[in-house]
XYZ file of C-alpha atoms in Angstrom:
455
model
C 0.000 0.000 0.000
C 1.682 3.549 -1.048
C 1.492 5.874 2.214
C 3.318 8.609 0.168
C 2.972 12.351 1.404
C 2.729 15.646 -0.390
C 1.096 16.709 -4.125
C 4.034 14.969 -6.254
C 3.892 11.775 -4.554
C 0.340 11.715 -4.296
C -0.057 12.292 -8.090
C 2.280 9.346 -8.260
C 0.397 7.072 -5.873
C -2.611 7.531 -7.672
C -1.663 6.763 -10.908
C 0.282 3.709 -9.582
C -3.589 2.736 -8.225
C -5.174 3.751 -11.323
C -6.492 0.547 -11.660
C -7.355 -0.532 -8.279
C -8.398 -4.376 -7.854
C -11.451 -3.785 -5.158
C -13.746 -6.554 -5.207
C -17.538 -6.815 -4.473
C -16.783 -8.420 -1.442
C -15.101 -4.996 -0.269
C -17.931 -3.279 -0.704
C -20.613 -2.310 1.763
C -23.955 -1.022 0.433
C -26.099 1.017 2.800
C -29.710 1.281 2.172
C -31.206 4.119 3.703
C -34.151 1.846 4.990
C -37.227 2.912 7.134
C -39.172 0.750 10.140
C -42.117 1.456 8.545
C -43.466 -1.959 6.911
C -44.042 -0.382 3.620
C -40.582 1.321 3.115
C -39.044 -2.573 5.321
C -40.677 -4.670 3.096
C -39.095 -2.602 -0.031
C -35.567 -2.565 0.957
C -35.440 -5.964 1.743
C -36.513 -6.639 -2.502
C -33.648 -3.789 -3.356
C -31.461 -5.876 -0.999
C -32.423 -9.271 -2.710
C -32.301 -7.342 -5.578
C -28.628 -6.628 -5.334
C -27.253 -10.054 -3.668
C -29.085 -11.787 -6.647
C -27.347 -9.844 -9.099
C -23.789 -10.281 -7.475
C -24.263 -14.156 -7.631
C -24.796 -13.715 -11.820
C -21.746 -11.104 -11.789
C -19.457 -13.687 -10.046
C -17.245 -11.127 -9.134
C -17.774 -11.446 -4.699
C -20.559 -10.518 -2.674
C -20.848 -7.077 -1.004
C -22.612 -6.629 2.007
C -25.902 -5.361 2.232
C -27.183 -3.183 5.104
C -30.429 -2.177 5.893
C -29.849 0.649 7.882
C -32.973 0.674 9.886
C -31.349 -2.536 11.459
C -28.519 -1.451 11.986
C -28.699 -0.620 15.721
C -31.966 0.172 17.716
C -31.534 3.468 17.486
C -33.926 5.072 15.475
C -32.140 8.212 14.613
C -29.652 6.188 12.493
C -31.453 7.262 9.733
C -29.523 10.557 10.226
C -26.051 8.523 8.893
C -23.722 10.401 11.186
C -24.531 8.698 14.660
C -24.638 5.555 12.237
C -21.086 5.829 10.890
C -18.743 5.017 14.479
C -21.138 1.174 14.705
C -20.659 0.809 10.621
C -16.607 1.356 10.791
C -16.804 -1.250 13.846
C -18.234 -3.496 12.246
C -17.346 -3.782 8.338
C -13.924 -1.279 8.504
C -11.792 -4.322 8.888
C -12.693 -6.175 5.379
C -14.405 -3.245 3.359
C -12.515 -0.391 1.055
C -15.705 1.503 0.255
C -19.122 2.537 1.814
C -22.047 2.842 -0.742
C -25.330 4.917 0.408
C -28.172 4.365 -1.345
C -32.150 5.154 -1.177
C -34.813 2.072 -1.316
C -35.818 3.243 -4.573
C -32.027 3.423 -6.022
C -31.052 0.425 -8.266
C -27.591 -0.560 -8.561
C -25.571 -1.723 -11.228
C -22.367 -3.714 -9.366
C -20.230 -4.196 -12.684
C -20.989 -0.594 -13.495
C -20.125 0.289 -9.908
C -16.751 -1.790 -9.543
C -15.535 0.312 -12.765
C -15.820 3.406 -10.781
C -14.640 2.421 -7.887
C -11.790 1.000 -9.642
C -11.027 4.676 -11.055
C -10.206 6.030 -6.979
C -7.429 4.975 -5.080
C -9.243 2.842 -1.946
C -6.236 4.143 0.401
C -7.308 7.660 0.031
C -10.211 10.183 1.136
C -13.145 10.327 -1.163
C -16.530 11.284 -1.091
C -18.583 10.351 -4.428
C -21.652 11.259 -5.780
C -23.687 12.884 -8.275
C -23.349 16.829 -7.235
C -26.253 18.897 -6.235
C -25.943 22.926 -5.731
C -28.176 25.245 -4.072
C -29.659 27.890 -7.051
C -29.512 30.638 -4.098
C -29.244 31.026 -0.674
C -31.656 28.562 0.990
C -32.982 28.853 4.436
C -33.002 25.280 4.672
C -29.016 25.408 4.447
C -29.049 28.352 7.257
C -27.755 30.501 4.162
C -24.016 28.501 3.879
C -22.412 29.935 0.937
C -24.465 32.975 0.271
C -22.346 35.155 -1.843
C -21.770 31.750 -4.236
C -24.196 28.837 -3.646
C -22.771 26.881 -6.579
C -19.758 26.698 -5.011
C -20.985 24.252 -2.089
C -22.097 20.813 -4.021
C -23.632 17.839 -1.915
C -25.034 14.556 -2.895
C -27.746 13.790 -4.575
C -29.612 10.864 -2.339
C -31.635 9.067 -5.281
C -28.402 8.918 -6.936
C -26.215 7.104 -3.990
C -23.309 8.524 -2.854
C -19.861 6.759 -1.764
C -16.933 7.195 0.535
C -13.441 5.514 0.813
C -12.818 3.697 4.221
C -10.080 5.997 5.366
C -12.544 9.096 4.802
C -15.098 6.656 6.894
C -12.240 5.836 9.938
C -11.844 9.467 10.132
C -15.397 10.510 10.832
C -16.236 7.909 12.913
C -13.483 9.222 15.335
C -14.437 12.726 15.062
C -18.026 11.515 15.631
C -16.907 10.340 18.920
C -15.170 12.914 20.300
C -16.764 16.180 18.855
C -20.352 17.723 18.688
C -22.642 18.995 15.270
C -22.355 22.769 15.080
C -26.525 22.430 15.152
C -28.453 20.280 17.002
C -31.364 20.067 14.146
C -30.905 17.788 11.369
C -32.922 19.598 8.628
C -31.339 18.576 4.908
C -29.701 15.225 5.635
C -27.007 14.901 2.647
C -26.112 18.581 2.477
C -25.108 18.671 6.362
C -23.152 15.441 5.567
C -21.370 17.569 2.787
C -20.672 20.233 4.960
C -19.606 17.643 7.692
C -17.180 15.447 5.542
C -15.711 18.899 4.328
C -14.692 20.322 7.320
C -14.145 23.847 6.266
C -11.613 22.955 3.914
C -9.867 20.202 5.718
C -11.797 17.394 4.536
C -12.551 16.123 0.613
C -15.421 18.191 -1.206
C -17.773 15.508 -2.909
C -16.050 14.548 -6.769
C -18.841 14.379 -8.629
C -19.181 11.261 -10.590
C -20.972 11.123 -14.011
C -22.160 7.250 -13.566
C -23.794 7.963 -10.149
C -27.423 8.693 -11.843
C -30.879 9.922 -11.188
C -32.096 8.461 -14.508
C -30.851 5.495 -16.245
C -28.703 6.089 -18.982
C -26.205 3.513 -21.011
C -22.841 3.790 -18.513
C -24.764 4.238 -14.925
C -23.601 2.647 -11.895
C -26.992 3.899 -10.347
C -30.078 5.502 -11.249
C -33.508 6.200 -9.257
C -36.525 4.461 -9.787
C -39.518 6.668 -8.180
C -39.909 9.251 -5.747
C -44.288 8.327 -6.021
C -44.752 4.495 -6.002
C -47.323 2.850 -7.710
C -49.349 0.858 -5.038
C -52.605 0.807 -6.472
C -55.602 2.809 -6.711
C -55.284 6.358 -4.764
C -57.509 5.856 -1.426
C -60.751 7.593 -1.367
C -61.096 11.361 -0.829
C -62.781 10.261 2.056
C -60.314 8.745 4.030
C -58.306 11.673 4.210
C -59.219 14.193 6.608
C -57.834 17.577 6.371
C -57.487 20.109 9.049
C -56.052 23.628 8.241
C -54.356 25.645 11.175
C -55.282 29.721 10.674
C -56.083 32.329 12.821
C -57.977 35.643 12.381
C -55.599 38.377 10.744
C -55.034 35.531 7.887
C -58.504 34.874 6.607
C -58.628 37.279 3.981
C -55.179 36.851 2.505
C -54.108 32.951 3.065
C -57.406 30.780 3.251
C -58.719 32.514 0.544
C -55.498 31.006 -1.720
C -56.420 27.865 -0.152
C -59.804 27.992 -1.694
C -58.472 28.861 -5.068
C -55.882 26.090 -4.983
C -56.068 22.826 -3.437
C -59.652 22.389 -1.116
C -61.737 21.329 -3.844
C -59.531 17.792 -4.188
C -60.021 17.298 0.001
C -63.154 14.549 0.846
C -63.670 16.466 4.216
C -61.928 20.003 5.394
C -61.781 22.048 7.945
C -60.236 25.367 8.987
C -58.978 25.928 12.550
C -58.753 29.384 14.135
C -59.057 31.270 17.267
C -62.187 32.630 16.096
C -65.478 31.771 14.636
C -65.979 32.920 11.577
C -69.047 31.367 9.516
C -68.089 33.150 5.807
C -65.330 30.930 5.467
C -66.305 28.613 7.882
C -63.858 28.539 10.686
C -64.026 26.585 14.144
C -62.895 27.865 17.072
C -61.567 25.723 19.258
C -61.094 27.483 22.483
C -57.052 28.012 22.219
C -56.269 31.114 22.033
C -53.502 31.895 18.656
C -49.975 31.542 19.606
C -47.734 33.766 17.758
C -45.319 30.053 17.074
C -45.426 26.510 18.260
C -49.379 26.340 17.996
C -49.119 22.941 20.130
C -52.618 23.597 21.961
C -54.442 24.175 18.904
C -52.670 20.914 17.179
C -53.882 19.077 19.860
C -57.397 20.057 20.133
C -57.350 18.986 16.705
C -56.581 15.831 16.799
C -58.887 15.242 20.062
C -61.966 16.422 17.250
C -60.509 14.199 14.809
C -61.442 11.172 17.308
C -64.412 12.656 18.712
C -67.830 11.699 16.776
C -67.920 15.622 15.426
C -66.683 14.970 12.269
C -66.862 12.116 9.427
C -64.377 9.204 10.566
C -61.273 9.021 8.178
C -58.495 6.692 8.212
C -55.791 9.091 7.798
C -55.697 13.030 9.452
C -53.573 15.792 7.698
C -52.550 18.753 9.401
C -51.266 21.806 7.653
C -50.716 25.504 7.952
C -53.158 28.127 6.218
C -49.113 28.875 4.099
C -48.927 25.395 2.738
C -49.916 24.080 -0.684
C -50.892 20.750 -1.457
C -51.660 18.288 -3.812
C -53.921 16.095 -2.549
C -54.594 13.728 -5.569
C -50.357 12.702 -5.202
C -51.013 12.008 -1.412
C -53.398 9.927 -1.823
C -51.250 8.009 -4.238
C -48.848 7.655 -2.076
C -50.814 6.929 1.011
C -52.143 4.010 -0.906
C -48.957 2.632 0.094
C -49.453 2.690 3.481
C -51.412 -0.143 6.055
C -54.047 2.292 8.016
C -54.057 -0.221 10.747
C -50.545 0.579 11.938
C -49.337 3.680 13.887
C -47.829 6.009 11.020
C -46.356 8.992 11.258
C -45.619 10.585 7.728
C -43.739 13.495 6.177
C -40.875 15.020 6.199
C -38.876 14.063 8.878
C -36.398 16.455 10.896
C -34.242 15.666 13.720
C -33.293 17.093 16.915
C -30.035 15.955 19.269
C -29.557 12.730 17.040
C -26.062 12.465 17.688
C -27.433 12.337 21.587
C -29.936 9.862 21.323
C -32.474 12.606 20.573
C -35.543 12.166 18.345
C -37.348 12.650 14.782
C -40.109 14.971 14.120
C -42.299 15.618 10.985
C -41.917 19.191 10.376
C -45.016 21.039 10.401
C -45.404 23.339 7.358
C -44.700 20.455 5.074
C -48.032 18.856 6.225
C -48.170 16.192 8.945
C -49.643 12.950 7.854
C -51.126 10.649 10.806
C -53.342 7.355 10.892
C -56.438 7.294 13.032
C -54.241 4.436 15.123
C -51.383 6.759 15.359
C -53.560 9.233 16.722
C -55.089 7.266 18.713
C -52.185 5.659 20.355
C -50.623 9.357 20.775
C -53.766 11.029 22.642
C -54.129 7.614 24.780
C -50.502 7.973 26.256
C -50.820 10.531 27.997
C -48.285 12.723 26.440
C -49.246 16.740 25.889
C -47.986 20.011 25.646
C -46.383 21.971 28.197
C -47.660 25.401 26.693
C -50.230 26.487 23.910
C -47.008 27.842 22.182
C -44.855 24.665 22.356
C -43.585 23.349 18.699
C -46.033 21.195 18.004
C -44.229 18.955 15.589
C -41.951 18.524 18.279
C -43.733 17.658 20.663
C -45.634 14.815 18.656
C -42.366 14.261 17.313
C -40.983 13.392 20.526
C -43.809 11.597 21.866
C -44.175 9.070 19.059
C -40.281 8.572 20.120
C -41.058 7.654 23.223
C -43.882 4.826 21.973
C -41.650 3.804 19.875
C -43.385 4.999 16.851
C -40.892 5.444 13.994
C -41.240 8.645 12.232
C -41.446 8.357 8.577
C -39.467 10.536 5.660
C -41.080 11.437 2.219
C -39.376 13.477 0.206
C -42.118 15.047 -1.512
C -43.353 16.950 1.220
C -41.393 20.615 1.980
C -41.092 22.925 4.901
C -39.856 25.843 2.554
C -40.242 26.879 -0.952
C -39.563 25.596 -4.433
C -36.777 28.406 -4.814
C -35.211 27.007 -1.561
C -34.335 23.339 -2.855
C -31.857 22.371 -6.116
C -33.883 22.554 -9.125
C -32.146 19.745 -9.858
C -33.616 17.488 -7.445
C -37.301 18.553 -6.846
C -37.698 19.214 -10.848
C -37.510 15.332 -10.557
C -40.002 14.703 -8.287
C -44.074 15.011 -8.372
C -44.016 17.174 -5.090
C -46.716 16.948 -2.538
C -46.465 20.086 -0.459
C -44.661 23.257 -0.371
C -44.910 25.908 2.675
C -44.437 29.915 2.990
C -45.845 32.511 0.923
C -42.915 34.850 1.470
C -41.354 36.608 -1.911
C -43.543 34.151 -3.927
C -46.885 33.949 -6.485
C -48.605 30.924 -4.547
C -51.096 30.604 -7.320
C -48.060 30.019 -9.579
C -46.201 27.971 -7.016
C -49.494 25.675 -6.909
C -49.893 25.345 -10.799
C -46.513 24.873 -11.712
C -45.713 22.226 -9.185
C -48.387 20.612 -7.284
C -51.456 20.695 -10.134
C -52.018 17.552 -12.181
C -53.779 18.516 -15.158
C -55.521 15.056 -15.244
C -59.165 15.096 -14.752
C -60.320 15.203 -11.031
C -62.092 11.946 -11.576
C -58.966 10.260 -12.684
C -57.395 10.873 -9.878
């Protein structure tokens, strides 16, 4: 193995590896797997999937990790507290770590090429490069003056690192805290993580890591909307809308315009009554954040006999837009019967044994069991104003409910994501009507210009 130092020998120890001899059996592919039975059930296929196609390839057998089994720890999903138990455990025998989504196929021959391309002995940190379009909120504004200049992985594409890159996170892991204790936009905070201000490899963006198939791809994505069947009915999807008095004439009536004539059953929630729109009151006074009272009282009317029973309860601020005809596709997906939480997930503390949340303004997604289960236990809000994602977040923790990711729902704006990645998606939400047309927002991204019947 060449341990040379400085640029010259480097340059000369990499060409001497040019051709690198890894085999599949030095390969470990993560699949960024949920609890949830659906999302279980679908990386253990992608998993047979890719053992199945080693044994044709003949060329070794790479491990296959589902990373929701990992450890118990449910925050795995998060990769960083994941990486110190994945260097114990495969660093010995494996050269490279492969990431991958449930919905990411693999091709290994493909893959081996690439691999083959990157000396094993060094740092790297592959992947298919995604760059902010501005400064994004979601990214705390990191690289204002030049977003383009930042690039992070795109996660339907996979991404890879090199063992020694992997041995030297998993010891800073262990002895050093996150700069933030919120895990809001997974892969870019891994970026910024692995690059350490300059000290550690930027991601090398790799041409075969795909999001759509083409001839030479090592990967490529499949869906971000599976096809499970026939959308449920309109009716099983209740809708509640959070508002509150000074925004019933300028955000419920863009609700009106938009998205509420898909929705079997909806209702509006404010502090006041208000029978032109209609509104319920539900005796909680507004809350200039957090809105946890209100969210609450909600979902005790949800089980009450007031309104129509519904299988699954959606929660959403008056500033989020919807398509409801792509949930319900989705949701088709989905066994009513068990305790699901669904959306998009957000962390807090993870690297502390901290918990998941489903971020509010992207539209919380329960079942009637989940619900059930949640206002049964006991657990509640210590103030009117407490986040109420949080909260429910970190209750469903504590029953050992597993909080589960989508994608297609968003906590900010189309202009605050890569137009790379969500122009690839069917989105389901978007939230905030700050600097933005939501009329246009709606019919550019969330409208399906299928009949309503169709869908």
């Amino acid at each position: 193995m060449c341990h040379a130092q400085g640029a010259e020998h480097r340059e000369a120890c990499t060409h001497t590896h040019t051709h690198s001899s890894v085999g599949l059996q030095e390969v470990v592919v993560v699949i960024q797997s949920q609890r949830n039975s659906y999302h279980a059930r679908r990386s253990e296929q992608r998993k047979e999937e890719i053992l199945q196609q080693a044994a044709e390839e003949g060329k070794g057998r790479p491990v296959v990790v589902l990373l929701h089994e990992l450890t118990e720890y449910e925050g795995d999903w998060s990769i960083l507290p994941a990486l110190p138990h994945l260097f114990a455990t495969y660093g010995q025998l494996a050269s490279w770590f492969i990431f991958v989504e449930e919905e990411t196929r693999l091709r290994l021959a493909a893959l081996l090429r690439v691999l083959h391309r990157y000396p094993e002995h060094e740092e790297w940190f592959l992947g298919r490069g995604l760059h902010d379009d501005g400064a994004s909120i979601i990214h705390h504004y990191a690289f204002s003056e030049d977003p383009s200049s930042f690039t992070y992985p795109d996660p339907s594409a996979g991404w890879a690192v090199s063992k020694p890159l992997l041995k030297r996170l998993a010891v800073r892991l262990q002895h050093e805290s996150l700069k933030s204790d919120f895990t809001i936009d997974l892969h870019h905070e891994i970026a910024l993580y692995v690059w350490e201000e300059g000290n550690g490899p930027k991601l090398t963006a790799v041409p075969e890591f795909c999001s759509q198939m083409r001839d030479n791809c090592a990967t490529s994505f499949t869906t971000f909307l599976p096809d499970c069947g026939e959308p449920v009915p309109k009716t099983d999807v209740f809708v509640a809308v959070k508002t509150c008095h000074k925004f019933h004439h300028d955000r419920v009536p863009v609700v009106r315009a938009t998205w509420e004539k898909d929705a079997g059953f909806l209702e509006f929630y404010s502090d006041v009554s208000d029978s032109s729109i209609p509104t319920i009151s539900l005796g909680v006074p507004n809350t200039e954040r957090g809105h946890c009272g209100k969210t609450f009282a909600i979902m005790r009317r949800f089980l009450s006999g007031a309104v129509p029973r519904a299988d699954w309860l959606l929660i959403v601020d008056d500033d989020t837009l919807v398509s409801l005809s792509r949930l319900r596709m989705l949701l088709r997906c989905y066994d009513s019967r068990e305790a699901v939480s669904l959306g998009e997930r957000y962390g807090y503390g993870l690297l502390h044994k901290g918990y998941s949340y489903t971020t509010g303004g992207g539209g919380m997604v329960l079942s009637r069991v989940a619900v059930s289960r949640l206002m049964s236990s006991g657990c509640s809000c210590h103030s009117d104003d407490a986040p109420d994602d949080m909260v429910i977040g970190r209750c469903f923790t504590s029953l050992g409910v597993p909080i589960t990711h989508s994608p297609l729902f968003h906590q900010a704006r189309p202009d605050d994501y890569s137009g790379k990645l969500i122009s690839s998606q069917q989105a389901i939400s978007f939230h905030k009507h700050w600097n933005v047309d939501p009329l246009a927002v709606y019919k550019h991204w969330l409208k399906d210009d299928l009949p309503r019947d169709e869908l």
